[in-house]
Amino acid sequence: MAFKTMMVAALAALPAVFASPIELESRAGCKYNGGWQNFPSMSQWLPWTTVFGRYQQDMVNAGSTWDDVGRINVAISNAAATIGVDERVILAIILQESHGYVGVQCTGNNDCGLMQCEGCPSFQGRNGLPQSDTSAMINGGTQHFKGNLENWGNQWAESSIYPALREYNSGSVNSGDLSTAAGGFGVPCYVADVAGRMLGDVF
């Protein structure tokens, strides 16, 4: 699902970039609710190598090869260094959007690639991709998220990261409850799920 026109501010304002997950999960409730203060602190996130190691098999189970997984690792590290987004956030978005399958289909209106971002390259139904293709998907999605982060102060802090994740998924942001997909678009538990992945939750 793609969202072309939305408002994002305290309750709504105009987003620069956004993306949507390949499947809309429906669960009874979210693990975290409310404002960014109620979500896990960055000090609780697992180290990058631990988080990545925990999800490698899941990415293979989703359809990527082990070589693909290695190239995802390289692409995330490079995007983090050049664009300025933490590796753990990039990986968590990938897992939430595509489960790490490099051949994931596009959804909505041209939301494509590992991070399901609007206008990103797609390699539907394929795996064993070269590094350049894997990096193109991850660079595109990371640039999109960086735009969201800039809308929320561009700080490497929970107060910027969690609202930016809400915007990436649904466009509009209710800053008082980041587990609300304001405007009815997106997955209510998206931010809570991404936060959980950075703690090592596997689901």
Coordinates of N, CA and C in Angstrom, one line a residue, residues 1-89:
M1 N 0.9 -1.2 0.0 CA 0.0 0.0 0.0 C 0.9 1.2 0.0
A2 N 0.6 2.2 -0.9 CA 1.4 3.4 -0.9 C 0.5 4.6 -0.5
F3 N 1.0 5.6 0.1 CA 0.2 6.7 0.5 C 0.8 8.0 -0.1
K4 N 0.1 8.5 -1.0 CA 0.6 9.6 -1.8 C 0.4 11.0 -1.1
T5 N -0.6 11.2 -0.4 CA -0.9 12.5 0.2 C -1.4 12.3 1.6
M6 N -0.5 12.8 2.5 CA -0.9 12.6 3.9 C -0.3 13.8 4.7
M7 N -0.9 14.0 5.9 CA -0.5 15.1 6.7 C 0.3 14.6 7.9
V8 N 1.4 15.3 8.3 CA 2.2 14.9 9.4 C 2.6 16.1 10.2
A9 N 2.2 16.1 11.5 CA 2.7 17.1 12.5 C 2.5 16.5 13.8
A10 N 2.1 17.3 14.8 CA 1.9 16.7 16.1 C 0.8 15.6 16.0
L11 N -0.3 16.0 15.3 CA -1.3 15.0 14.9 C -1.3 14.7 13.5
A12 N -0.8 15.7 12.6 CA -0.7 15.4 11.2 C 0.1 16.5 10.6
A13 N 0.9 16.1 9.6 CA 1.7 17.0 8.8 C 2.1 16.4 7.5
L14 N 2.7 17.1 6.6 CA 3.0 16.6 5.3 C 4.2 15.8 5.2
P15 N 4.2 14.5 4.9 CA 5.4 13.7 5.0 C 6.2 13.9 3.7
A16 N 7.5 13.8 3.8 CA 8.4 13.8 2.6 C 8.4 12.5 1.9
V17 N 8.6 11.4 2.7 CA 8.7 10.1 2.1 C 8.1 9.1 3.1
F18 N 7.6 8.0 2.6 CA 7.0 7.0 3.4 C 7.0 5.6 2.7
A19 N 6.7 4.6 3.4 CA 6.7 3.2 2.8 C 5.6 2.4 3.6
S20 N 5.3 1.2 3.1 CA 4.3 0.4 3.7 C 4.8 -1.0 3.7
P21 N 4.4 -1.9 4.7 CA 4.8 -3.2 4.8 C 4.1 -4.1 3.8
I22 N 4.7 -5.3 3.5 CA 4.1 -6.2 2.5 C 2.9 -6.9 3.0
E23 N 2.8 -7.0 4.3 CA 1.6 -7.6 4.8 C 1.1 -6.8 6.1
L24 N -0.2 -6.6 6.2 CA -0.8 -5.9 7.3 C -1.1 -6.8 8.4
E25 N -0.3 -6.9 9.4 CA -0.6 -7.8 10.5 C -1.7 -7.2 11.4
S26 N -2.5 -8.1 11.8 CA -3.6 -7.8 12.7 C -3.4 -8.5 14.0
R27 N -3.2 -7.8 15.1 CA -3.0 -8.4 16.4 C -3.9 -7.7 17.4
A28 N -4.1 -8.4 18.5 CA -5.0 -7.9 19.5 C -4.5 -6.6 20.1
G29 N -3.2 -6.4 20.3 CA -2.7 -5.2 20.9 C -1.2 -5.1 20.6
C30 N -0.7 -3.9 20.8 CA 0.7 -3.6 20.5 C 1.5 -3.7 21.8
K31 N 2.7 -4.1 21.7 CA 3.6 -4.3 22.9 C 3.9 -3.0 23.5
Y32 N 4.0 -1.9 22.7 CA 4.2 -0.6 23.3 C 3.2 0.4 22.7
N33 N 2.8 1.3 23.5 CA 1.8 2.3 23.1 C 2.2 3.7 23.6
G34 N 1.5 4.7 23.1 CA 1.7 6.1 23.6 C 2.8 6.8 22.8
G35 N 3.4 7.8 23.4 CA 4.5 8.6 22.8 C 5.8 7.8 22.8
W36 N 6.8 8.5 22.2 CA 8.1 7.8 22.0 C 8.7 7.5 23.4
Q37 N 8.3 8.2 24.4 CA 8.9 7.9 25.8 C 8.6 6.5 26.3
N38 N 7.5 5.9 25.7 CA 7.0 4.6 26.2 C 7.7 3.4 25.4
F39 N 8.5 3.8 24.4 CA 9.2 2.7 23.6 C 10.6 2.5 24.1
P40 N 11.1 1.3 23.8 CA 12.5 1.0 24.4 C 13.5 2.0 24.1
S41 N 14.3 2.3 25.1 CA 15.5 3.2 24.9 C 16.5 2.5 24.0
M42 N 17.3 3.4 23.4 CA 18.4 2.9 22.5 C 19.4 2.0 23.3
S43 N 19.5 2.3 24.5 CA 20.5 1.5 25.4 C 20.0 0.0 25.5
Q44 N 18.7 -0.2 25.3 CA 18.2 -1.6 25.4 C 18.3 -2.3 24.1
W45 N 18.6 -1.7 23.0 CA 18.8 -2.3 21.7 C 20.0 -3.3 21.8
L46 N 19.9 -4.4 21.1 CA 21.0 -5.3 21.1 C 22.1 -4.8 20.1
P47 N 23.3 -5.2 20.3 CA 24.4 -4.8 19.4 C 24.1 -5.3 18.0
W48 N 24.6 -4.5 17.0 CA 24.4 -4.8 15.6 C 24.7 -6.2 15.2
T49 N 25.8 -6.7 15.5 CA 26.2 -8.1 15.1 C 25.2 -9.1 15.7
T50 N 24.8 -8.9 16.9 CA 23.9 -9.8 17.6 C 22.5 -9.8 16.9
V51 N 22.0 -8.6 16.6 CA 20.7 -8.5 16.0 C 20.8 -9.2 14.6
F52 N 21.8 -8.9 13.8 CA 21.9 -9.4 12.5 C 22.0 -10.9 12.5
G53 N 22.8 -11.4 13.4 CA 22.9 -12.9 13.5 C 21.6 -13.6 13.9
R54 N 20.8 -12.9 14.7 CA 19.6 -13.5 15.1 C 18.6 -13.7 14.0
Y55 N 18.7 -12.9 12.9 CA 17.7 -12.9 11.9 C 18.2 -13.5 10.6
Q56 N 19.4 -14.0 10.5 CA 19.9 -14.5 9.2 C 19.1 -15.7 8.7
Q57 N 18.8 -16.6 9.6 CA 18.0 -17.8 9.2 C 16.6 -17.4 8.7
D58 N 16.0 -16.4 9.3 CA 14.7 -15.9 8.9 C 14.7 -15.4 7.5
M59 N 15.8 -14.7 7.1 CA 15.9 -14.1 5.8 C 16.0 -15.2 4.8
V60 N 16.8 -16.3 5.1 CA 16.9 -17.4 4.2 C 15.5 -18.1 4.1
N61 N 14.9 -18.3 5.2 CA 13.6 -18.9 5.2 C 12.6 -18.2 4.3
A62 N 12.7 -16.8 4.3 CA 11.8 -16.0 3.5 C 12.1 -16.1 2.0
G63 N 13.3 -16.7 1.6 CA 13.5 -16.9 0.2 C 14.9 -16.4 -0.3
S64 N 15.6 -15.6 0.5 CA 16.9 -15.2 0.1 C 17.9 -16.3 0.2
T65 N 19.0 -16.3 -0.5 CA 20.1 -17.2 -0.4 C 21.0 -16.7 0.7
W66 N 21.9 -17.6 1.2 CA 22.9 -17.2 2.2 C 23.8 -16.1 1.6
D67 N 24.1 -16.2 0.3 CA 24.9 -15.1 -0.3 C 24.1 -13.8 -0.3
D68 N 22.8 -13.9 -0.5 CA 22.0 -12.6 -0.4 C 22.1 -12.0 0.9
V69 N 22.0 -12.9 2.0 CA 22.1 -12.4 3.3 C 23.4 -11.7 3.6
G70 N 24.5 -12.3 3.1 CA 25.8 -11.6 3.3 C 25.8 -10.3 2.6
R71 N 25.2 -10.2 1.4 CA 25.2 -8.9 0.7 C 24.2 -7.9 1.3
I72 N 23.2 -8.3 2.0 CA 22.3 -7.4 2.8 C 23.1 -6.8 3.9
N73 N 23.9 -7.6 4.5 CA 24.8 -7.2 5.6 C 25.7 -6.1 5.1
V74 N 26.4 -6.3 4.0 CA 27.3 -5.3 3.4 C 26.5 -4.0 3.1
A75 N 25.4 -4.2 2.4 CA 24.6 -3.0 2.0 C 24.1 -2.2 3.2
I76 N 23.7 -2.9 4.2 CA 23.2 -2.1 5.4 C 24.4 -1.3 6.0
S77 N 25.5 -2.0 6.2 CA 26.7 -1.3 6.8 C 27.1 -0.1 5.9
N78 N 27.1 -0.2 4.6 CA 27.5 0.9 3.8 C 26.4 2.0 3.8
A79 N 25.2 1.7 3.8 CA 24.1 2.7 3.9 C 24.2 3.4 5.2
A80 N 24.4 2.7 6.3 CA 24.5 3.3 7.6 C 25.6 4.4 7.6
A81 N 26.7 4.0 7.0 CA 27.9 4.9 7.1 C 27.7 6.1 6.2
T82 N 27.1 5.9 5.0 CA 27.0 7.0 4.1 C 25.8 7.9 4.3
I83 N 24.7 7.3 4.7 CA 23.4 8.1 4.9 C 23.2 8.6 6.3
G84 N 23.7 7.8 7.2 CA 23.6 8.2 8.6 C 22.4 7.7 9.3
V85 N 22.1 6.4 9.2 CA 21.0 5.7 9.9 C 21.6 4.5 10.5
D86 N 21.3 4.2 11.8 CA 21.8 3.1 12.5 C 21.5 1.8 11.8
E87 N 22.5 0.9 11.7 CA 22.3 -0.4 11.1 C 21.1 -1.2 11.6
R88 N 20.9 -1.1 12.9 CA 19.8 -1.9 13.5 C 18.4 -1.4 13.0
V89 N 18.3 -0.1 12.8 CA 17.0 0.4 12.3 C 16.8 0.0 10.9

